[in-house]
Amino acid sequence: MTELSPHLRQATPVVAVRGEGVYLYGEDGRRFLDFTAGIGVTSTGHCHPRVVQAAQEQVATLIHGQYTTVLHQPLRRLVAKLGEVLPAELDSLFFTNSGSEAVEAAMRLARQATGRPNILVCHGGFHGRTVAAASMTTSGTRFRSGFSPLMSGVVVTPFPTAFRYGWDEETATRFALRELDYVLQTISAPNDTAAVIVEPVLGEGGYVPATEGFLRGLRERADRHGFLLILDEVQTGVGRTGRFWGHEHFDVVPDILVTAKGLASGFPLSGIAAPERLMRLAWPGSQGGTYGANAVACAAAVATLDVVRDEGLVANAEVMGKRLRAGLEAVAAGNPRIGDVRGLGLMQACEFVTEEGEPDPEAAARVQRAAVDEGLLLLLCGAWNHIVRMIPALVVDEEAIDEGLRAWTAAVAAGAPTP
Ligand code: PMP
C-alpha cells in the first residue's frame, strides 16, 4: 500500500474537506478557525467567491497557455494589475511557480547582472528548499543539512534580532550594520558581492520585523558598493503586514522584489519584479519554465488583487493585526513562558521560553496542540520550533480575531500555564 513519505507529517490532525473564509472544515464536519492560511497563502480567505469564479471561468477557457510559447490574457492582465501595486521602478516581471524558484531567479539575475559571485544572506532568513534557496536559508539546519555540497558564494551577515541578542532594536541594528561592514571588509569584498537578500519580516526564522535603520543601511551599502538589494516578500507581500508590501513600512525600495504565497490565493504562482534595465541584464535563456504564469493561477491572481483592493484588505490587515497583537500581549503579560510577542499586521507570533529564558519548543508544541482542541489551527516557526505564529487570511474580522484570542487564551492556559 502506498503512503505519504513519513516525513510529511501534518501540524494538525485535521483532514480538511472544505474551506470558507477563515474557516476549514474537517471530515467529521467540525469547524476550525484557520490562523495558518496555508502558510500565509490564502490571502483572500479560503475559496473567495470572486477568486473561485475567476478560476472556474479560466479552467473552462484555457488552462495552460505555456508562456514562452504563447501569450495569454490572464498574464497580460496580471502584469498590468501588478503595475498598480509595485513601486514604479520595478516595471519588469518574470513569473515562476514557487517562492524558492523565484528566489533562485532573483539570485541568477543578481549574479548575471553584476558579474559578481557572492550573495549576502541575513542570519535567520528563510528563502526556500531547492538547493540554491536552501543554501541561502539560515533559519534552521533542518532546511540545509545532509545534502551538501550546497551552492557556494553565500555569506551570512547578522539580522537585528533584538530579542535573541537581549538588546533593544537600536543596539541590534547598529550591531548588524557594523558586522555587515566587517563582512564586506573581511569575507566578501564589494567587488565580489552581487546582492544582499533579506525578508522585511523574518518568516520561518521567527517573525522578527526588520528595522528601518537596518533596511536603509542595506540600501545605502548596496548603492555605495554597487550590489543589489533583493527583498524576499514571499511571506510579507500582498497585504500581509498591513501595507501592500512589507518594505513599505521602512521606506526602502529594493532592486529585485520576490513575491509568491498570497499573490494567487492558493494557486501556485510566484515571480520577481525589477527595473527593466536590470532585468535586461539577465542572460538569454536564463528565464522561463513549463508552468510559470499558468493561466488559471494568473486569473486567480488578478481576482485576488481586485478583491484586496475592493474589500480594503490591506487596511483590514493593519486594523485586525493591531487587535490580534493587543490580545496576544494581554495573554503574554501575565505569563513569563511567553518571552516576546512581535510581528507586523496579520503576521504575529509569540516566542516561548523556559524559566531560564531559553527557547522552549515543548511549550510551543503543547500550546499549538491545545489550540487545535479549542478549534484553532496554528503553526510553529523559529530555529527551535519554539515560536507560535498567527497568519489569518486578510479577510479576518473582529469576531474571528476575538474567537481566535479566546481559543489562544485557553490553549496557553492548558499548554504553558503561568507558574
Ligand atoms: N521565502 C520566504 C520568505 C518564505 O516564507 C518561503 C516559504 N515559507 C519561501 C521563500 C519559499 O517558498 P516556497 O515554499 O513556495 O518554495
Short mmCIF file of C-alpha atoms and ligand atoms in Angstrom, two decimals:
data_model
loop_
_atom_site.label_atom_id
_atom_site.label_comp_id
_atom_site.label_asym_id
_atom_site.label_seq_id
_atom_site.Cartn_x
_atom_site.Cartn_y
_atom_site.Cartn_z
CA MET A 1 0.00 0.00 0.00
CA THR A 2 1.33 3.44 -0.86
CA GLU A 3 1.67 6.06 1.84
CA LEU A 4 2.85 9.61 2.12
CA SER A 5 6.51 9.98 2.99
CA PRO A 6 6.91 9.53 6.75
CA HIS A 7 8.49 12.98 6.81
CA LEU A 8 5.33 14.63 5.55
CA ARG A 9 3.68 14.86 8.95
CA GLN A 10 0.86 17.35 9.36
CA ALA A 11 0.99 20.00 12.05
CA THR A 12 -2.64 19.20 12.91
CA PRO A 13 -4.80 16.04 12.82
CA VAL A 14 -7.36 17.77 10.57
CA VAL A 15 -8.35 16.23 7.25
CA ALA A 16 -9.70 19.29 5.50
CA VAL A 17 -12.63 18.73 3.17
CA ARG A 18 -13.77 22.31 2.69
CA GLY A 19 -12.60 25.84 3.31
CA GLU A 20 -14.59 29.03 3.52
CA GLY A 21 -13.12 32.38 4.50
CA VAL A 22 -11.11 31.95 7.71
CA TYR A 23 -12.60 28.52 8.43
CA LEU A 24 -11.64 24.98 7.48
CA TYR A 25 -14.00 22.03 7.88
CA GLY A 26 -12.80 18.55 8.84
CA GLU A 27 -14.09 15.17 7.68
CA ASP A 28 -16.40 14.94 10.66
CA GLY A 29 -17.86 18.35 9.83
CA ARG A 30 -16.01 20.08 12.66
CA ARG A 31 -15.17 23.73 12.00
CA PHE A 32 -11.72 25.12 12.68
CA LEU A 33 -10.62 28.72 12.76
CA ASP A 34 -7.64 28.73 10.42
CA PHE A 35 -4.87 31.07 11.56
CA THR A 36 -2.38 29.30 9.25
CA ALA A 37 -3.93 30.31 5.91
CA GLY A 38 -1.93 27.64 4.09
CA ILE A 39 1.28 29.22 5.49
CA GLY A 40 0.19 32.73 4.60
CA VAL A 41 -1.15 31.84 1.16
CA THR A 42 -4.94 32.14 1.18
CA SER A 43 -4.84 35.91 1.41
CA THR A 44 -8.49 36.43 0.42
CA GLY A 45 -9.61 33.53 2.61
CA HIS A 46 -10.46 30.02 1.55
CA CYS A 47 -12.42 29.88 -1.69
CA HIS A 48 -13.29 33.56 -2.01
CA PRO A 49 -16.28 33.60 -4.41
CA ARG A 50 -14.58 36.04 -6.84
CA VAL A 51 -11.37 34.00 -6.94
CA VAL A 52 -13.38 30.79 -7.41
CA GLN A 53 -15.38 32.33 -10.23
CA ALA A 54 -12.29 33.67 -12.00
CA ALA A 55 -10.54 30.30 -11.74
CA GLN A 56 -13.60 28.35 -12.85
CA GLU A 57 -14.11 30.56 -15.89
CA GLN A 58 -10.43 30.29 -16.77
CA VAL A 59 -10.40 26.48 -16.39
CA ALA A 60 -13.21 26.30 -18.94
CA THR A 61 -11.40 28.67 -21.33
CA LEU A 62 -7.67 27.97 -21.29
CA ILE A 63 -5.84 26.03 -18.57
CA HIS A 64 -2.29 26.11 -19.79
CA GLY A 65 -1.00 28.56 -22.36
CA GLN A 66 2.71 27.97 -21.92
CA TYR A 67 4.06 31.48 -21.56
CA THR A 68 7.20 31.23 -23.64
CA THR A 69 5.17 29.63 -26.44
CA VAL A 70 2.13 31.93 -26.44
CA LEU A 71 0.98 34.98 -24.53
CA HIS A 72 -2.37 34.71 -22.78
CA GLN A 73 -4.86 37.25 -21.46
CA PRO A 74 -4.71 36.45 -17.73
CA LEU A 75 -0.96 37.00 -17.84
CA ARG A 76 -1.36 40.30 -19.66
CA ARG A 77 -3.95 41.40 -17.12
CA LEU A 78 -1.79 40.34 -14.20
CA VAL A 79 1.23 42.26 -15.47
CA ALA A 80 -0.92 45.39 -15.78
CA LYS A 81 -2.53 44.86 -12.35
CA LEU A 82 0.80 44.40 -10.59
CA GLY A 83 1.83 47.73 -12.06
CA GLU A 84 -0.83 49.31 -9.81
CA VAL A 85 0.78 48.00 -6.62
CA LEU A 86 4.51 47.68 -7.34
CA PRO A 87 6.96 50.54 -6.84
CA ALA A 88 7.08 52.38 -10.18
CA GLU A 89 10.75 51.47 -10.71
CA LEU A 90 10.03 47.73 -10.63
CA ASP A 91 8.39 47.59 -14.03
CA SER A 92 9.59 44.26 -15.40
CA LEU A 93 8.25 40.87 -14.29
CA PHE A 94 9.28 37.23 -14.53
CA PHE A 95 6.85 34.57 -13.24
CA THR A 96 7.61 31.19 -11.68
CA ASN A 97 5.70 28.67 -9.57
CA SER A 98 7.05 28.66 -6.01
CA GLY A 99 8.81 31.01 -3.65
CA SER A 100 12.03 29.01 -3.89
CA GLU A 101 12.04 29.18 -7.65
CA ALA A 102 11.52 32.94 -7.61
CA VAL A 103 14.31 33.39 -5.05
CA GLU A 104 16.63 31.45 -7.36
CA ALA A 105 15.55 33.61 -10.29
CA ALA A 106 16.48 36.70 -8.26
CA MET A 107 19.85 35.17 -7.37
CA ARG A 108 20.59 34.28 -11.02
CA LEU A 109 19.65 37.77 -12.16
CA ALA A 110 21.83 39.39 -9.49
CA ARG A 111 24.86 37.32 -10.44
CA GLN A 112 24.39 37.77 -14.18
CA ALA A 113 23.66 41.49 -13.94
CA THR A 114 26.61 42.32 -11.69
CA GLY A 115 29.08 39.68 -12.85
CA ARG A 116 29.84 39.12 -9.16
CA PRO A 117 29.59 35.78 -7.35
CA ASN A 118 28.55 36.29 -3.74
CA ILE A 119 25.11 36.62 -2.16
CA LEU A 120 24.89 38.06 1.34
CA VAL A 121 22.12 36.50 3.41
CA CYS A 122 20.80 37.64 6.77
CA HIS A 123 21.12 35.17 9.63
CA GLY A 124 17.77 33.59 10.39
CA GLY A 125 16.40 34.12 6.88
CA PHE A 126 14.32 31.51 5.06
CA HIS A 127 14.32 31.52 1.27
CA GLY A 128 13.20 28.03 0.27
CA ARG A 129 14.06 24.38 -0.09
CA THR A 130 15.58 23.96 -3.54
CA VAL A 131 19.35 23.70 -3.31
CA ALA A 132 20.26 27.29 -4.11
CA ALA A 133 17.41 28.65 -1.97
CA ALA A 134 18.33 26.25 0.86
CA SER A 135 21.94 27.45 0.58
CA MET A 136 20.66 30.97 1.25
CA THR A 137 18.49 29.77 4.14
CA THR A 138 19.85 30.11 7.68
CA SER A 139 16.71 29.77 9.81
CA GLY A 140 17.44 26.16 10.78
CA THR A 141 19.87 23.39 9.84
CA ARG A 142 16.87 21.16 9.10
CA PHE A 143 16.43 23.03 5.83
CA ARG A 144 20.05 22.74 4.66
CA SER A 145 21.84 19.73 6.14
CA GLY A 146 22.55 16.30 4.74
CA PHE A 147 22.63 17.13 1.05
CA SER A 148 25.82 19.15 0.74
CA PRO A 149 27.62 20.45 -1.19
CA LEU A 150 25.37 23.47 -1.08
CA MET A 151 25.69 26.33 -3.55
CA SER A 152 28.87 28.25 -2.93
CA GLY A 153 29.15 32.01 -2.72
CA VAL A 154 26.74 32.53 0.18
CA VAL A 155 27.95 34.74 3.03
CA VAL A 156 25.94 35.16 6.23
CA THR A 157 25.58 38.53 7.96
CA PRO A 158 23.57 39.29 11.14
CA PHE A 159 19.92 40.36 11.23
CA PRO A 160 18.83 42.75 14.02
CA THR A 161 17.13 40.03 16.07
CA ALA A 162 16.86 42.21 19.17
CA PHE A 163 15.06 39.72 21.44
CA ARG A 164 17.58 36.95 20.83
CA TYR A 165 20.52 39.22 21.48
CA GLY A 166 18.80 40.69 24.52
CA TRP A 167 19.22 44.21 23.16
CA ASP A 168 16.94 46.99 22.10
CA GLU A 169 16.27 47.41 18.38
CA GLU A 170 18.63 50.32 18.01
CA THR A 171 21.56 48.44 19.51
CA ALA A 172 20.76 45.34 17.42
CA THR A 173 20.55 47.46 14.26
CA ARG A 174 23.87 49.16 14.95
CA PHE A 175 25.48 45.77 15.60
CA ALA A 176 24.06 44.18 12.42
CA LEU A 177 25.26 47.05 10.19
CA ARG A 178 28.71 47.14 11.80
CA GLU A 179 29.06 43.40 11.23
CA LEU A 180 27.91 43.82 7.63
CA ASP A 181 30.67 46.35 7.06
CA TYR A 182 33.09 43.91 8.69
CA VAL A 183 31.87 41.09 6.41
CA LEU A 184 32.40 43.33 3.38
CA GLN A 185 35.89 44.13 4.65
CA THR A 186 36.92 40.60 5.65
CA ILE A 187 34.97 37.94 3.71
CA SER A 188 33.08 39.22 0.68
CA ALA A 189 34.69 42.26 -0.93
CA PRO A 190 32.17 44.62 -2.55
CA ASN A 191 33.55 43.67 -5.96
CA ASP A 192 32.72 40.03 -5.19
CA THR A 193 29.25 40.84 -3.84
CA ALA A 194 26.28 40.57 -6.21
CA ALA A 195 23.46 41.17 -3.75
CA VAL A 196 22.09 41.05 -0.26
CA ILE A 197 18.79 39.22 0.20
CA VAL A 198 16.53 39.86 3.18
CA GLU A 199 12.93 39.42 4.32
CA PRO A 200 11.21 42.60 5.60
CA VAL A 201 9.99 40.37 8.44
CA LEU A 202 11.88 37.14 9.11
CA GLY A 203 9.25 34.46 8.47
CA GLU A 204 10.23 30.89 9.26
CA GLY A 205 13.06 32.44 11.28
CA GLY A 206 10.66 33.69 13.93
CA TYR A 207 8.51 36.63 12.77
CA VAL A 208 11.10 39.29 13.53
CA PRO A 209 10.42 42.59 11.74
CA ALA A 210 13.47 44.26 10.27
CA THR A 211 14.14 47.80 11.46
CA GLU A 212 14.00 50.87 9.29
CA GLY A 213 17.61 51.64 10.17
CA PHE A 214 18.73 48.18 9.09
CA LEU A 215 16.95 48.16 5.72
CA ARG A 216 18.06 51.72 4.99
CA GLY A 217 21.58 50.68 5.95
CA LEU A 218 21.41 47.77 3.49
CA ARG A 219 20.07 50.09 0.77
CA GLU A 220 22.84 52.61 1.41
CA ARG A 221 25.58 49.97 1.28
CA ALA A 222 24.13 48.36 -1.84
CA ASP A 223 24.17 51.76 -3.57
CA ARG A 224 27.64 52.63 -2.29
CA HIS A 225 29.20 49.32 -3.30
CA GLY A 226 27.20 48.60 -6.46
CA PHE A 227 25.46 45.43 -5.31
CA LEU A 228 21.73 44.75 -5.41
CA LEU A 229 19.13 44.72 -2.65
CA ILE A 230 16.77 41.75 -3.02
CA LEU A 231 13.70 41.78 -0.80
CA ASP A 232 12.09 38.39 -0.30
CA GLU A 233 8.44 39.38 0.10
CA VAL A 234 7.18 35.83 -0.37
CA GLN A 235 5.50 35.85 3.03
CA THR A 236 5.24 39.61 3.70
CA GLY A 237 3.71 40.66 0.37
CA VAL A 238 0.12 41.22 -0.78
CA GLY A 239 -1.15 43.00 2.32
CA ARG A 240 0.07 40.57 4.96
CA THR A 241 1.80 43.16 7.15
CA GLY A 242 -0.84 45.89 6.85
CA ARG A 243 0.89 47.51 3.88
CA PHE A 244 0.71 46.06 0.38
CA TRP A 245 4.43 45.19 0.57
CA GLY A 246 6.33 44.71 3.81
CA HIS A 247 9.04 47.11 2.68
CA GLU A 248 6.54 49.99 2.67
CA HIS A 249 6.89 50.09 6.47
CA PHE A 250 10.52 51.01 6.03
CA ASP A 251 10.50 53.37 3.08
CA VAL A 252 13.12 51.34 1.24
CA VAL A 253 12.74 50.19 -2.37
CA PRO A 254 14.57 47.04 -3.50
CA ASP A 255 16.29 46.36 -6.80
CA ILE A 256 14.55 43.00 -7.02
CA LEU A 257 11.33 42.07 -5.25
CA VAL A 258 10.35 38.41 -4.82
CA THR A 259 6.66 37.56 -4.47
CA ALA A 260 4.61 34.34 -4.15
CA LYS A 261 2.23 32.91 -1.50
CA GLY A 262 -0.65 35.42 -1.10
CA LEU A 263 -0.50 36.54 -4.72
CA ALA A 264 -2.96 33.98 -6.11
CA SER A 265 -4.97 32.96 -3.01
CA GLY A 266 -3.67 29.38 -3.13
CA PHE A 267 -2.81 28.76 -6.76
CA PRO A 268 0.92 28.22 -7.32
CA LEU A 269 2.33 31.44 -8.67
CA SER A 270 5.46 33.41 -7.86
CA GLY A 271 7.67 35.93 -9.55
CA ILE A 272 10.26 38.62 -9.40
CA ALA A 273 9.95 42.30 -10.23
CA ALA A 274 12.90 44.51 -11.18
CA PRO A 275 13.59 47.62 -13.23
CA GLU A 276 13.56 46.77 -16.93
CA ARG A 277 17.15 47.99 -17.37
CA LEU A 278 18.22 45.46 -14.71
CA MET A 279 16.04 42.59 -15.99
CA ARG A 280 17.59 43.11 -19.42
CA LEU A 281 20.97 42.14 -17.98
CA ALA A 282 19.84 38.55 -17.31
CA TRP A 283 21.44 36.25 -19.83
CA PRO A 284 19.32 34.96 -22.72
CA GLY A 285 17.68 31.66 -21.83
CA SER A 286 18.02 32.14 -18.08
CA GLN A 287 14.31 32.88 -17.61
CA GLY A 288 11.47 30.51 -18.49
CA GLY A 289 9.81 27.30 -17.30
CA THR A 290 6.95 24.99 -18.24
CA TYR A 291 4.33 26.09 -15.73
CA GLY A 292 5.30 29.69 -14.96
CA ALA A 293 2.40 32.13 -15.14
CA ASN A 294 -0.13 29.32 -15.51
CA ALA A 295 -3.33 30.80 -16.94
CA VAL A 296 -5.60 29.67 -14.08
CA ALA A 297 -3.10 30.89 -11.47
CA CYS A 298 -2.85 34.25 -13.25
CA ALA A 299 -6.65 34.59 -13.42
CA ALA A 300 -6.82 33.80 -9.69
CA ALA A 301 -4.09 36.38 -9.02
CA VAL A 302 -5.95 39.08 -10.94
CA ALA A 303 -9.09 38.30 -8.94
CA THR A 304 -7.04 38.29 -5.71
CA LEU A 305 -5.63 41.75 -6.43
CA ASP A 306 -9.13 43.03 -7.24
CA VAL A 307 -10.52 41.62 -4.00
CA VAL A 308 -7.62 43.02 -1.95
CA ARG A 309 -8.36 46.47 -3.40
CA ASP A 310 -12.17 46.37 -3.44
CA GLU A 311 -12.51 44.97 0.09
CA GLY A 312 -9.81 47.18 1.58
CA LEU A 313 -7.89 44.15 2.81
CA VAL A 314 -4.57 45.92 3.34
CA ALA A 315 -6.17 48.37 5.77
CA ASN A 316 -8.10 45.50 7.34
CA ALA A 317 -4.85 43.61 7.90
CA GLU A 318 -3.46 46.60 9.76
CA VAL A 319 -6.53 47.09 11.96
CA MET A 320 -7.08 43.38 12.66
CA GLY A 321 -3.36 42.91 13.22
CA LYS A 322 -3.45 45.55 15.96
CA ARG A 323 -6.43 43.88 17.59
CA LEU A 324 -4.74 40.49 17.45
CA ARG A 325 -1.50 41.93 18.80
CA ALA A 326 -3.22 43.65 21.72
CA GLY A 327 -4.91 40.37 22.67
CA LEU A 328 -1.67 38.41 22.42
CA GLU A 329 0.13 40.97 24.56
CA ALA A 330 -2.58 40.78 27.20
CA VAL A 331 -2.16 37.00 27.43
CA ALA A 332 1.65 37.29 27.47
CA ALA A 333 1.60 39.99 30.17
CA GLY A 334 0.53 37.50 32.78
CA ASN A 335 2.75 34.67 31.60
CA PRO A 336 6.56 34.54 31.79
CA ARG A 337 6.60 31.49 29.44
CA ILE A 338 5.83 33.91 26.58
CA GLY A 339 9.06 35.87 26.27
CA ASP A 340 8.15 38.04 23.33
CA VAL A 341 5.17 39.00 21.18
CA ARG A 342 6.03 40.53 17.84
CA GLY A 343 5.18 40.90 14.18
CA LEU A 344 3.61 43.30 11.74
CA GLY A 345 -0.03 43.38 10.66
CA LEU A 346 -1.51 39.90 10.35
CA MET A 347 1.87 38.26 10.83
CA GLN A 348 2.12 37.90 14.63
CA ALA A 349 3.94 35.44 16.86
CA CYS A 350 4.61 34.51 20.47
CA GLU A 351 8.03 33.17 21.48
CA PHE A 352 8.03 30.54 24.25
CA VAL A 353 10.90 30.47 26.72
CA THR A 354 11.87 28.41 29.73
CA GLU A 355 12.33 29.83 33.19
CA GLU A 356 15.95 30.48 32.23
CA GLY A 357 14.88 32.40 29.13
CA GLU A 358 15.96 29.64 26.71
CA PRO A 359 13.84 28.57 23.70
CA ASP A 360 11.04 26.23 24.82
CA PRO A 361 9.83 24.14 21.87
CA GLU A 362 7.91 21.73 24.14
CA ALA A 363 5.74 24.53 25.49
CA ALA A 364 5.12 25.89 22.00
CA ALA A 365 4.12 22.42 20.76
CA ARG A 366 1.81 21.84 23.73
CA VAL A 367 0.07 25.16 23.15
CA GLN A 368 -0.23 24.54 19.41
CA ARG A 369 -1.86 21.13 20.08
CA ALA A 370 -4.12 22.55 22.76
CA ALA A 371 -5.23 25.23 20.28
CA VAL A 372 -6.41 22.51 17.87
CA ASP A 373 -8.57 21.12 20.69
CA GLU A 374 -10.00 24.63 21.04
CA GLY A 375 -10.76 24.69 17.30
CA LEU A 376 -7.87 27.00 16.32
CA LEU A 377 -5.21 25.99 13.78
CA LEU A 378 -1.72 27.45 14.31
CA LEU A 379 1.82 26.83 13.06
CA LEU A 380 5.22 26.98 14.70
CA CYS A 381 8.38 28.68 13.47
CA GLY A 382 11.81 29.70 14.75
CA ALA A 383 15.14 27.87 14.90
CA TRP A 384 13.93 25.57 17.68
CA ASN A 385 10.29 25.50 16.56
CA HIS A 386 9.61 27.38 19.77
CA ILE A 387 7.54 30.22 18.34
CA VAL A 388 3.80 30.06 17.60
CA ARG A 389 2.73 32.21 14.69
CA MET A 390 -0.62 33.53 13.56
CA ILE A 391 -1.27 34.37 9.93
CA PRO A 392 -5.02 34.56 9.37
CA ALA A 393 -6.41 35.40 5.97
CA LEU A 394 -6.65 39.15 5.31
CA VAL A 395 -10.46 38.91 5.32
CA VAL A 396 -10.49 38.10 9.04
CA ASP A 397 -12.93 40.25 11.04
CA GLU A 398 -13.20 41.36 14.68
CA GLU A 399 -15.40 38.44 15.60
CA ALA A 400 -12.92 35.88 14.25
CA ILE A 401 -9.95 37.65 15.88
CA ASP A 402 -11.76 37.59 19.22
CA GLU A 403 -12.72 33.94 18.71
CA GLY A 404 -9.07 33.16 18.00
CA LEU A 405 -7.93 35.06 21.08
CA ARG A 406 -10.40 33.18 23.30
CA ALA A 407 -9.05 29.88 21.94
CA TRP A 408 -5.47 31.13 22.35
CA THR A 409 -6.08 32.10 25.99
CA ALA A 410 -7.43 28.62 26.73
CA ALA A 411 -4.62 26.91 24.80
CA VAL A 412 -1.91 28.84 26.66
CA ALA A 413 -3.60 28.03 29.98
CA ALA A 414 -3.56 24.35 29.04
CA GLY A 415 -0.13 24.11 27.40
CA ALA A 416 2.02 26.70 29.16
CA PRO A 417 0.17 27.78 32.31
CA THR A 418 1.50 30.66 34.38
CA PRO A 419 3.72 29.00 37.01
N1 PMP B 1 10.84 32.88 1.03
C1 PMP B 1 10.09 33.06 2.13
C2 PMP B 1 10.24 34.35 2.89
C3 PMP B 1 9.16 32.10 2.54
O1 PMP B 1 8.43 32.30 3.65
C4 PMP B 1 9.05 30.90 1.79
C5 PMP B 1 8.08 29.81 2.18
N2 PMP B 1 7.78 29.68 3.51
C6 PMP B 1 9.86 30.74 0.65
C7 PMP B 1 10.73 31.75 0.30
C8 PMP B 1 9.79 29.51 -0.18
O2 PMP B 1 8.57 29.41 -0.84
P1 PMP B 1 8.07 28.02 -1.44
O3 PMP B 1 7.77 27.12 -0.28
O4 PMP B 1 6.85 28.39 -2.22
O5 PMP B 1 9.17 27.49 -2.29
#
